[in-house]
Short mmCIF file of C-alpha atoms in Angstrom, two decimals:
data_model
loop_
_atom_site.label_atom_id
_atom_site.label_comp_id
_atom_site.label_asym_id
_atom_site.label_seq_id
_atom_site.Cartn_x
_atom_site.Cartn_y
_atom_site.Cartn_z
CA MET A 1 9.04 -35.01 30.88
CA SER A 2 9.46 -32.50 28.58
CA ALA A 3 8.60 -29.22 29.16
CA THR A 4 5.38 -27.89 27.55
CA ILE A 5 4.89 -24.70 25.01
CA LEU A 6 1.88 -23.38 24.12
CA VAL A 7 1.85 -21.97 20.15
CA ALA A 8 0.10 -19.49 19.91
CA GLU A 9 -0.01 -18.23 15.68
CA ASP A 10 -2.65 -18.17 13.29
CA GLN A 11 -1.09 -18.82 10.29
CA LEU A 12 -1.43 -22.43 8.87
CA HIS A 13 1.96 -23.07 7.65
CA ILE A 14 4.24 -21.41 10.44
CA ARG A 15 2.50 -22.59 13.07
CA SER A 16 2.78 -25.91 11.53
CA LEU A 17 6.21 -25.70 11.56
CA ILE A 18 7.27 -24.02 15.00
CA ASP A 19 5.15 -26.67 16.10
CA TYR A 20 7.26 -29.74 13.67
CA LYS A 21 10.11 -28.36 14.73
CA LEU A 22 10.24 -28.16 19.13
CA ARG A 23 8.51 -31.44 18.81
CA ASN A 24 11.76 -32.17 17.24
CA SER A 25 14.20 -30.60 19.90
CA GLY A 26 11.84 -32.90 22.24
CA TYR A 27 8.74 -30.63 24.02
CA THR A 28 5.15 -31.15 24.74
CA VAL A 29 3.80 -28.54 21.50
CA VAL A 30 -0.27 -26.98 21.57
CA CYS A 31 -1.20 -24.39 19.04
CA VAL A 32 -3.62 -22.38 19.28
CA GLU A 33 -4.47 -20.32 15.97
CA ASP A 34 -5.98 -16.88 18.11
CA GLY A 35 -5.57 -15.11 21.00
CA ALA A 36 -8.39 -16.18 22.65
CA ALA A 37 -8.22 -19.54 22.51
CA ALA A 38 -4.38 -19.25 23.53
CA LEU A 39 -5.59 -16.78 26.60
CA GLU A 40 -7.87 -20.61 27.53
CA ARG A 41 -6.19 -22.95 26.29
CA ALA A 42 -2.52 -21.52 28.91
CA ARG A 43 -5.70 -20.44 32.31
CA GLU A 44 -6.28 -25.03 31.70
CA LEU A 45 -2.94 -26.20 30.44
CA LYS A 46 0.14 -23.71 32.96
CA PRO A 47 2.36 -24.18 30.06
CA ASN A 48 5.27 -24.35 30.53
CA LEU A 49 5.91 -21.20 28.40
CA ILE A 50 4.04 -19.14 25.56
CA MET A 51 4.65 -18.41 22.68
CA LEU A 52 3.03 -15.55 21.13
CA ASP A 53 2.80 -13.81 17.88
CA VAL A 54 1.82 -10.43 18.02
CA MET A 55 -1.17 -9.77 14.61
CA MET A 56 -3.53 -12.60 15.61
CA PRO A 57 -7.39 -12.66 14.99
CA LEU A 58 -9.68 -11.71 17.77
CA MET A 59 -7.10 -11.09 20.56
CA THR A 60 -3.44 -9.58 19.13
CA GLY A 61 -0.43 -10.70 21.27
CA PHE A 62 0.32 -7.20 23.80
CA GLU A 63 -3.36 -8.64 24.30
CA VAL A 64 -3.04 -12.12 25.40
CA LEU A 65 0.67 -10.89 27.00
CA ALA A 66 -0.97 -8.81 29.83
CA ALA A 67 -4.33 -10.34 30.92
CA LEU A 68 -1.69 -13.06 31.25
CA LYS A 69 1.07 -11.17 33.00
CA ALA A 70 -2.38 -10.29 35.08
CA ASP A 71 -3.46 -13.19 36.97
CA PRO A 72 -1.85 -14.44 39.05
CA LEU A 73 -1.83 -18.00 37.92
CA THR A 74 -0.35 -17.66 34.52
CA THR A 75 1.77 -14.59 35.58
CA SER A 76 4.96 -16.83 36.43
CA ILE A 77 5.07 -18.13 32.61
CA PRO A 78 7.51 -17.64 30.34
CA VAL A 79 6.12 -15.09 27.48
CA LEU A 80 7.83 -15.39 24.03
CA LEU A 81 7.07 -12.42 21.48
CA VAL A 82 6.45 -13.31 17.58
CA THR A 83 6.83 -9.57 16.22
CA ALA A 84 7.56 -8.28 12.39
CA GLN A 85 10.72 -7.39 11.47
CA SER A 86 10.35 -3.50 10.98
CA LYS A 87 8.57 -2.78 13.89
CA GLU A 88 10.43 -2.19 16.55
CA HIS A 89 7.85 -0.31 18.69
CA GLU A 90 6.07 -3.86 18.76
CA VAL A 91 9.12 -5.70 20.22
CA LEU A 92 9.41 -2.61 23.54
CA ARG A 93 5.40 -2.67 24.43
CA GLY A 94 5.38 -6.45 24.46
CA LEU A 95 9.02 -6.09 26.58
CA GLU A 96 7.26 -3.07 28.80
CA LEU A 97 4.12 -5.68 29.40
CA GLY A 98 6.28 -8.58 30.48
CA ALA A 99 7.38 -10.87 27.52
CA GLU A 100 10.90 -12.62 28.38
CA ASP A 101 12.33 -12.20 25.25
CA TYR A 102 10.72 -12.17 21.05
CA ILE A 103 11.58 -13.10 17.94
CA THR A 104 11.22 -11.26 14.36
CA LYS A 105 9.91 -12.81 12.02
CA PRO A 106 10.93 -12.87 9.36
CA PHE A 107 12.77 -16.18 11.61
CA SER A 108 15.13 -19.25 11.58
CA PRO A 109 13.41 -22.63 13.43
CA ASN A 110 17.00 -23.26 14.55
CA GLU A 111 17.58 -19.31 16.20
CA LEU A 112 13.31 -19.65 17.45
CA ALA A 113 14.35 -22.99 19.47
CA ALA A 114 17.52 -22.04 20.83
CA ARG A 115 15.88 -19.08 21.97
CA VAL A 116 13.54 -21.65 23.30
CA LYS A 117 15.15 -23.42 25.17
CA LYS A 118 17.18 -20.11 26.31
CA VAL A 119 13.66 -19.03 28.18
CA LEU A 120 13.86 -22.59 29.59
CA LEU A 121 16.77 -22.90 31.08
CA THR A 122 16.07 -19.97 32.51
CA HIS A 123 13.54 -20.67 34.60
CA GLY A 124 15.24 -24.12 35.63
CA ILE A 125 13.19 -26.48 33.52
CA ARG A 126 14.91 -28.73 30.79
CA MET B 1 -52.83 -17.50 -34.76
CA SER B 2 -51.53 -14.00 -36.03
CA ILE B 3 -47.93 -14.40 -36.69
CA THR B 4 -46.50 -11.48 -34.40
CA PHE B 5 -47.73 -14.25 -31.37
CA LEU B 6 -45.96 -16.68 -33.01
CA ILE B 7 -42.96 -15.17 -32.94
CA VAL B 8 -43.34 -14.08 -29.05
CA LEU B 9 -44.23 -17.48 -28.57
CA THR B 10 -40.88 -18.79 -30.52
CA LEU B 11 -39.14 -15.91 -29.00
CA THR B 12 -39.96 -16.57 -24.54
CA ALA B 13 -39.76 -20.18 -25.84
CA ALA B 14 -36.07 -19.60 -26.68
CA ALA B 15 -34.78 -17.18 -23.64
CA THR B 16 -36.56 -19.80 -20.89
CA ILE B 17 -34.66 -22.52 -22.57
CA PHE B 18 -31.44 -20.08 -22.72
CA VAL B 19 -32.06 -19.23 -19.10
CA VAL B 20 -32.54 -23.01 -18.31
CA LEU B 21 -29.29 -23.96 -19.86
CA ALA B 22 -27.03 -20.42 -18.18
CA SER B 23 -28.44 -21.87 -15.37
CA ILE B 24 -28.12 -25.74 -15.85
CA LEU B 25 -23.92 -25.00 -17.21
CA LEU B 26 -23.51 -22.30 -13.63
CA VAL B 27 -24.08 -24.37 -11.40
CA LEU B 28 -22.25 -27.58 -12.97
CA HIS B 29 -18.78 -25.24 -13.08
CA LYS B 30 -20.13 -23.70 -9.61
CA GLY B 31 -19.53 -27.64 -8.70
CA THR B 32 -16.38 -27.58 -10.44
CA VAL B 33 -14.49 -24.39 -9.63
CA GLY B 34 -15.54 -26.02 -5.06
CA ARG B 35 -14.18 -29.79 -6.21
CA ARG B 36 -10.72 -27.79 -8.60
CA VAL B 37 -10.34 -25.53 -4.57
CA ARG B 38 -11.02 -28.55 -2.56
CA ARG B 39 -8.74 -29.88 -4.51
CA ILE B 40 -5.64 -27.05 -4.22
CA SER B 41 -6.82 -27.15 -0.45
CA ARG B 42 -5.99 -30.41 0.09
CA LEU B 43 -2.49 -30.37 -1.85
CA ASN B 44 -1.53 -27.28 -0.30
CA ASP B 45 -1.53 -28.68 2.28
CA MET B 46 -0.21 -31.76 2.44
CA TYR B 47 2.33 -29.93 0.51
CA ALA B 48 3.18 -27.91 3.44
CA ALA B 49 3.67 -30.59 5.87
CA SER B 50 6.17 -32.05 3.45
CA VAL B 51 8.16 -28.67 3.00
CA THR B 52 8.37 -28.53 6.95
CA GLU B 53 9.44 -31.34 7.30
CA PHE B 54 12.01 -30.70 5.39
CA LEU B 55 13.18 -27.39 6.68
CA ALA B 56 12.55 -28.57 10.28
CA ALA B 57 14.29 -31.51 9.45
CA ASP B 58 17.90 -32.30 11.95
CA LEU B 59 20.90 -32.58 9.91
CA PRO B 60 23.98 -34.45 9.54
CA GLU B 61 26.70 -32.35 11.12
CA ILE B 62 28.47 -30.54 8.34
CA PRO B 63 31.90 -29.86 10.19
CA PRO B 64 31.97 -25.45 9.14
CA GLY B 65 34.44 -24.51 5.90
CA SER B 66 33.18 -27.49 4.61
CA PRO B 67 31.97 -27.06 0.35
CA ALA B 68 27.97 -26.30 0.44
CA SER B 69 27.78 -29.36 -2.00
CA ARG B 70 28.33 -31.76 1.28
CA ALA B 71 24.61 -29.52 1.84
CA PHE B 72 23.14 -29.93 -0.55
CA ARG B 73 23.45 -33.48 -0.40
CA ALA B 74 22.17 -34.05 2.50
CA TYR B 75 18.86 -31.54 1.22
CA ASP B 76 18.84 -34.25 -1.61
CA SER B 77 18.61 -37.22 0.78
CA LEU B 78 15.47 -34.48 3.09
CA LEU B 79 13.75 -34.04 -0.19
CA LEU B 80 13.95 -37.79 -2.02
CA PRO B 81 10.16 -38.52 -0.50
CA LEU B 82 8.65 -35.16 -1.64
CA ARG B 83 9.86 -35.99 -4.92
CA THR B 84 9.39 -38.77 -5.88
CA GLY B 85 6.19 -38.40 -4.69
CA PHE B 86 5.63 -35.26 -7.21
CA ASP B 87 6.95 -37.25 -9.96
CA ALA B 88 4.54 -40.77 -8.62
CA VAL B 89 2.00 -37.54 -9.39
CA PRO B 90 0.49 -38.10 -13.46
CA ARG B 91 0.95 -35.17 -16.33
CA ARG B 92 -1.87 -33.88 -16.45
CA ARG B 93 -2.15 -33.20 -12.69
CA ARG B 94 1.26 -32.28 -12.59
CA GLU B 95 0.68 -28.73 -13.06
CA MET B 96 -1.82 -28.77 -10.18
CA HIS B 97 0.34 -30.40 -7.48
CA PHE B 98 3.29 -28.01 -9.16
CA GLN B 99 1.14 -25.00 -8.29
CA ALA B 100 0.27 -25.99 -4.62
CA LEU B 101 3.97 -26.43 -3.93
CA THR B 102 5.23 -23.00 -5.80
CA GLN B 103 2.79 -21.51 -3.39
CA VAL B 104 3.51 -23.34 -0.31
CA VAL B 105 6.66 -22.24 -0.26
CA LEU B 106 6.50 -18.73 -1.03
CA ASP B 107 3.86 -18.42 2.19
CA PHE B 108 7.33 -20.08 3.72
CA GLY B 109 9.78 -17.79 2.27
CA LYS B 110 8.07 -14.76 3.12
CA ASP B 111 8.79 -15.45 6.96
CA LEU B 112 11.52 -17.50 7.04
CA THR B 113 15.56 -16.26 7.16
CA GLY B 114 18.46 -18.43 8.15
CA GLU B 115 19.50 -22.35 7.42
CA SER B 116 15.84 -22.28 5.97
CA VAL B 117 15.56 -20.14 3.85
CA ASP B 118 18.97 -22.24 1.77
CA ARG B 119 16.56 -25.50 2.27
CA LEU B 120 13.83 -23.45 0.87
CA VAL B 121 16.30 -21.92 -2.57
CA TYR B 122 17.20 -25.68 -2.30
CA LEU B 123 13.84 -26.90 -3.42
CA SER B 124 12.64 -23.82 -5.81
CA TYR B 125 16.04 -24.67 -7.59
CA MET B 126 15.33 -28.57 -7.56
CA PHE B 127 11.43 -28.28 -9.03
CA GLY B 128 12.47 -25.61 -11.28
CA ILE B 129 10.04 -23.05 -9.79
CA VAL B 130 13.34 -20.43 -10.27
CA ASP B 131 12.94 -21.58 -13.64
CA ARG B 132 8.97 -21.00 -14.00
CA LEU B 133 9.76 -17.67 -11.88
CA LEU B 134 12.15 -16.25 -14.82
CA ARG B 135 10.02 -17.41 -17.47
CA ARG B 136 7.20 -16.11 -16.44
CA LEU B 137 9.25 -12.71 -16.07
CA THR B 138 9.63 -12.05 -19.22
CA HIS B 139 6.02 -12.43 -19.81
CA ARG B 140 3.99 -10.07 -22.48
CA ARG B 141 1.66 -9.64 -19.64
CA TRP B 142 2.47 -6.85 -17.08
CA TRP B 143 1.16 -8.47 -13.89
CA VAL B 144 2.25 -11.82 -14.97
CA ARG B 145 5.34 -9.99 -14.31
CA ALA B 146 4.94 -8.32 -11.72
CA GLU B 147 4.49 -11.14 -8.99
CA ALA B 148 7.39 -12.68 -10.81
CA ALA B 149 9.54 -10.50 -9.78
CA MET B 150 8.09 -10.41 -6.35
CA ASP B 151 8.19 -14.43 -6.07
CA LEU B 152 11.85 -14.23 -7.78
CA GLY B 153 12.51 -11.94 -4.29
CA THR B 154 10.60 -13.82 -2.05
CA VAL B 155 12.45 -17.26 -2.34
CA ARG B 156 15.21 -15.39 -2.94
CA ALA B 157 16.11 -16.58 -6.73
CA ARG B 158 20.31 -15.33 -6.82
CA ARG B 159 20.38 -16.77 -10.05
CA ALA B 160 17.51 -14.12 -10.61
CA ILE B 161 19.81 -10.43 -10.22
CA ALA B 162 20.94 -10.55 -13.61
CA PRO B 163 17.20 -10.10 -15.44
CA LEU B 164 15.85 -8.33 -12.78
CA THR B 165 18.27 -6.13 -13.11
CA ALA B 166 17.21 -6.01 -16.89
CA ALA B 167 13.23 -5.46 -14.91
CA VAL B 168 14.11 -2.45 -13.23
CA GLU B 169 13.75 -0.83 -16.16
CA ASP B 170 10.39 -2.72 -17.67
CA SER B 171 7.13 -0.36 -19.36
CA HIS B 172 5.43 -0.93 -16.43
CA PRO B 173 5.25 1.08 -13.60
CA ASP B 174 4.13 -1.96 -10.94
CA VAL B 175 7.33 -5.02 -12.07
CA ARG B 176 10.03 -2.35 -11.61
CA PHE B 177 8.51 -1.33 -8.41
CA GLN B 178 8.50 -5.73 -7.48
CA ALA B 179 12.88 -5.54 -9.65
CA ILE B 180 13.82 -3.48 -6.95
CA ARG B 181 12.64 -4.49 -4.39
CA ALA B 182 13.41 -8.33 -4.87
CA LEU B 183 16.55 -6.84 -6.02
CA LEU B 184 16.87 -5.68 -2.25
CA THR B 185 16.09 -8.42 -0.69
CA LEU B 186 18.74 -9.79 -2.58
CA VAL B 187 21.35 -7.94 -3.18
CA GLY B 188 21.06 -5.71 0.33
CA VAL B 189 21.59 -2.65 -0.27
CA GLU B 190 24.23 -2.62 -2.29
CA ALA B 191 21.03 -2.95 -4.97
CA LEU B 192 20.20 0.68 -4.50
CA ARG B 193 23.24 1.80 -7.00
CA THR B 194 21.80 0.24 -9.57
CA VAL B 195 18.05 0.84 -8.39
CA PHE B 196 19.44 4.76 -9.36
CA ARG B 197 21.46 4.10 -11.87
CA VAL B 198 18.49 2.68 -14.34
CA GLY B 199 14.97 3.27 -12.36
CA ARG B 200 12.90 5.77 -12.96
CA GLU B 201 9.19 6.86 -12.87
CA LEU B 202 8.97 6.17 -9.18
CA THR B 203 4.86 6.79 -8.17
CA THR B 204 4.40 8.01 -5.13
CA TRP B 205 3.44 4.97 -4.02
CA ASN B 206 6.09 3.13 -5.03
CA MET B 207 8.28 6.02 -3.08
CA MET B 208 6.44 4.91 0.56
CA GLU B 209 6.54 1.34 -0.13
CA LEU B 210 10.60 1.30 -1.02
CA SER B 211 11.21 4.48 1.98
CA VAL B 212 10.76 1.43 4.41
CA ASP B 213 13.48 -0.24 3.06
CA VAL B 214 15.44 2.29 2.63
CA LEU B 215 14.50 3.46 6.11
CA HIS B 216 15.22 -0.05 7.20
CA PHE B 217 19.62 0.02 6.11
CA ARG B 218 19.67 3.34 7.31
CA GLU B 219 23.38 4.61 7.54
CA ASP B 220 23.84 2.15 4.98
CA ALA B 221 21.63 4.09 2.60
CA ILE B 222 23.42 7.21 2.67
CA PRO B 223 26.01 6.79 -0.27
CA TYR B 224 24.15 4.73 -2.78
CA LEU B 225 21.48 8.34 -2.12
CA ILE B 226 24.12 11.20 -2.48
CA GLU B 227 25.23 8.78 -5.37
CA GLY B 228 21.45 8.52 -6.69
CA LEU B 229 21.21 12.97 -6.65
CA ALA B 230 22.72 12.77 -10.20
CA SER B 231 19.85 10.75 -11.89
CA THR B 232 18.66 11.87 -14.82
CA ASP B 233 15.23 10.14 -13.60
CA LYS B 234 13.05 13.79 -11.63
CA SER B 235 11.53 10.92 -9.13
CA ILE B 236 14.89 9.41 -8.09
CA VAL B 237 16.67 12.26 -7.40
CA LEU B 238 13.17 13.16 -5.38
CA PHE B 239 13.17 10.41 -4.02
CA CYS B 240 17.15 11.27 -2.73
CA ILE B 241 15.93 14.39 -1.16
CA GLU B 242 13.62 13.19 1.05
CA MET B 243 15.41 10.01 1.87
CA LEU B 244 18.60 11.80 2.07
CA ALA B 245 15.98 13.61 4.59
CA GLU B 246 14.46 12.07 7.10
CA ILE B 247 17.63 10.07 7.56
CA GLY B 248 18.80 13.53 8.91
CA PHE B 249 23.03 12.86 7.37
CA VAL B 250 24.06 16.22 8.04
CA ASN B 251 26.36 15.33 5.85
CA ALA B 252 24.51 15.46 2.83
CA VAL B 253 24.16 19.33 3.02
CA ASP B 254 27.18 19.74 0.84
CA PRO B 255 25.28 17.72 -2.77
CA LEU B 256 22.44 18.75 -1.39
CA SER B 257 22.88 22.42 -1.73
CA GLN B 258 24.61 21.70 -5.00
CA VAL B 259 21.00 20.38 -6.26
CA ALA B 260 19.33 22.81 -4.54
CA LEU B 261 21.87 25.88 -7.15
CA LYS B 262 22.06 23.15 -10.24
CA TYR B 263 18.85 21.48 -10.77
CA PRO B 264 17.56 22.15 -13.51
CA ASN B 265 14.10 21.33 -12.76
CA THR B 266 12.27 24.04 -10.25
CA SER B 267 10.34 21.27 -8.05
CA VAL B 268 13.22 19.42 -7.58
CA ARG B 269 15.55 22.70 -6.22
CA ALA B 270 12.40 23.72 -3.56
CA LYS B 271 12.43 19.96 -2.83
CA ALA B 272 16.52 19.88 -2.08
CA ILE B 273 16.27 23.67 0.07
CA GLU B 274 13.51 22.01 1.88
CA ALA B 275 15.90 18.18 3.05
CA LEU B 276 18.65 21.74 3.98
CA GLY B 277 15.92 23.31 6.28
CA ARG B 278 15.21 19.75 7.30
CA LEU B 279 18.18 18.62 8.64
CA GLY B 280 19.29 22.03 10.62
CA ASP B 281 22.42 22.29 9.62
CA SER B 282 24.13 25.71 10.55
CA ARG B 283 25.74 25.17 6.68
CA ALA B 284 23.27 25.64 4.22
CA GLU B 285 22.54 28.99 5.49
CA GLY B 286 24.14 30.70 2.71
CA LEU B 287 22.61 29.50 0.32
CA LEU B 288 19.66 29.95 1.81
CA VAL B 289 19.72 33.66 2.40
CA LYS B 290 21.25 34.14 -0.99
CA ASN B 291 18.25 32.26 -2.53
CA LEU B 292 16.22 34.53 -0.79
CA SER B 293 17.11 36.69 -3.79
CA ASN B 294 16.10 34.47 -6.01
CA ALA B 295 13.72 34.65 -9.12
CA ILE B 296 11.94 32.02 -8.36
CA PRO B 297 8.93 32.10 -6.25
CA GLN B 298 8.75 28.62 -5.06
CA LEU B 299 12.97 28.92 -4.34
CA ARG B 300 12.82 32.07 -2.10
CA LEU B 301 9.64 29.90 0.25
CA SER B 302 10.94 27.73 -0.22
CA SER B 303 14.23 28.84 1.72
CA LEU B 304 12.31 30.73 4.25
CA ARG B 305 10.77 28.13 5.70
CA ALA B 306 13.95 26.57 5.89
CA LEU B 307 15.23 28.69 7.30
CA ALA B 308 12.42 29.06 10.02
CA ARG B 309 13.50 25.92 10.93
CA ILE B 310 17.03 25.53 11.38
CA GLY B 311 16.87 29.66 13.04
CA THR B 312 20.24 32.07 12.32
CA PRO B 313 20.16 35.33 13.38
CA SER B 314 22.99 36.31 10.29
CA ALA B 315 19.54 35.97 8.09
CA VAL B 316 17.61 38.58 10.36
CA PRO B 317 17.93 41.41 6.84
CA ALA B 318 17.59 39.02 4.36
CA LEU B 319 14.14 38.77 6.30
CA ARG B 320 13.54 41.99 7.19
CA GLN B 321 13.23 42.70 3.91
CA ARG B 322 11.49 39.98 2.69
CA LEU B 323 9.05 40.52 5.10
CA ALA B 324 8.57 43.76 3.27
CA ASP B 325 8.01 43.38 -0.44
CA GLY B 326 7.68 39.78 -0.23
CA PRO B 327 4.06 38.50 -1.38
CA LEU B 328 1.88 37.74 1.44
CA ASP B 329 3.28 33.98 1.88
CA GLU B 330 6.46 34.80 2.14
CA LYS B 331 5.92 37.68 4.82
CA ILE B 332 4.12 34.97 6.49
CA ALA B 333 7.03 33.04 6.09
CA ALA B 334 9.65 35.33 6.46
CA ALA B 335 7.73 36.95 10.07
CA ARG B 336 7.82 32.86 11.70
CA ALA B 337 11.47 32.81 10.50
CA LEU B 338 12.11 36.06 11.91
CA VAL B 339 10.38 33.98 15.50
CA ARG B 340 13.52 31.72 15.68
CA ALA B 341 15.99 33.89 14.08
CA GLY B 342 17.01 34.46 18.74
CA GLU B 343 16.12 38.39 19.41
CA GLU B 344 18.26 40.08 16.49
CA GLY B 345 14.47 38.23 15.19
CA LEU B 346 11.74 39.01 17.35
CA ALA B 347 13.09 42.91 18.03
CA VAL B 348 12.75 43.25 13.79
CA LEU B 349 8.30 41.57 15.15
CA GLN B 350 7.74 43.45 16.97
CA GLU B 351 8.44 46.55 15.42
CA PHE B 352 6.53 45.49 12.59
CA SER B 353 3.79 44.67 14.36
CA SER B 354 2.32 47.43 14.65
CA SER B 355 2.45 48.22 10.83
CA SER B 356 -0.59 48.46 9.07
CA GLY B 357 -1.99 45.75 6.41
CA LEU B 358 -0.33 42.46 5.76
CA ILE B 359 3.39 43.61 6.87
CA GLY B 360 1.71 43.91 11.15
CA ALA B 361 -0.66 40.98 10.69
CA ALA B 362 2.41 38.37 9.07
CA ALA B 363 4.55 39.95 12.10
CA GLY B 364 1.39 39.40 14.57
CA GLN B 365 0.35 36.16 13.16
CA ALA B 366 3.88 34.85 13.88
CA MET B 367 4.80 36.38 17.34
CA GLU B 368 0.82 35.25 18.48
CA GLU B 369 1.76 31.16 17.33
CA ALA B 370 4.80 31.90 19.28
CA ALA B 371 3.53 32.40 22.29
CA ARG B 372 1.70 29.82 22.06
CA GLU B 373 3.83 27.08 21.96
#
């Protein structure tokens, strides 16, 4: 059974690209377009990995990450943050909140897929 | 019926007919616009899906060192469905499709890097997007030129480097600025050499936005910033001074000192002196102390403020003199510099704090500020 990845990204074209790329890589992908939906779906699905954009409507990626780590049901799910390139403080804050890894925009879809694979392997998921 | 009544009646009827016709036309226009917007939205979604497939599809293995043509042939095969569909679009609708495809390419271009960008660039060339943008770069309306410059940077069209270099000398500041940013995206930090050589009249807003890009390059930008100090354009020199101070490259002391001594504009010299203070390097002390007796008040004041950042006992005699003889703003600046000049400086302040008048007030204020810190 393939790993399930929850992708939270508000920009439609980027969300579609990530969805397509990860499906092509053999994962089951669930996409949402805001932070509140991401939190709700994460609690419902308990995916193998969550990819969070930092800037999203309703709840930011940081708020979702903090809520996920505070909930015993979702605290162990690895989170990959997507941040803007010029914002080092975003990266640091995300790592402090418990993100497993991060990728900065602009990003390469190939690199994204590789990072997802690496995080999943680290958690023993193929 | 009187003629006046007939005239009023006729005008009223005409106005009513006009309003009714205008309302009907507005409703029809709104309907047409709405249909167009929905059609464009459908086209955007369609091309977004096609471009997504093109960008995310796996390529056959290409051995390292292979010529670029192998990758291009692979891209061609991936683009075939999109190409076929686009060529089948009727001529009268082709422009709308082209604009939708261009917008999708630009949206992706802002957020992607790596091999995906190579694919996007290839797509942009194959579908004539780059050619269209290059033509728009010479449009008579400045906002069209500015948008074209920005978009050429987004699609990473290296063929646009020469036209964008020419656009750095455009008559409109927004066009110049977008061309600069596009060149930085396409060429990297080396573009700063051209930018500082031919660029001119950067606005305050331009400088703020450009500083984000330059600070991203950090130490790599320093040689070009130092070259930029020799620009004949005042805004470029001011920008380079600010960036050198912000990056904090202490070896910029010598070139900044040259600007502080020799540049023909007083405000630029004052900015260079301020930057020397921010760098905090003791090699600037001699120049700053010498400027305390400059005939130009702005330069004396800048030097006093810079010495307050550096803090050097060797400046105490000159600072003492400014505290005694200078106008109020120089007295205050000199007093603050004396606080930072160690025991000798504090001794001078103690001595003057009991004086009456402005000298005593300035000395007292500086000592109070120091106590609060």
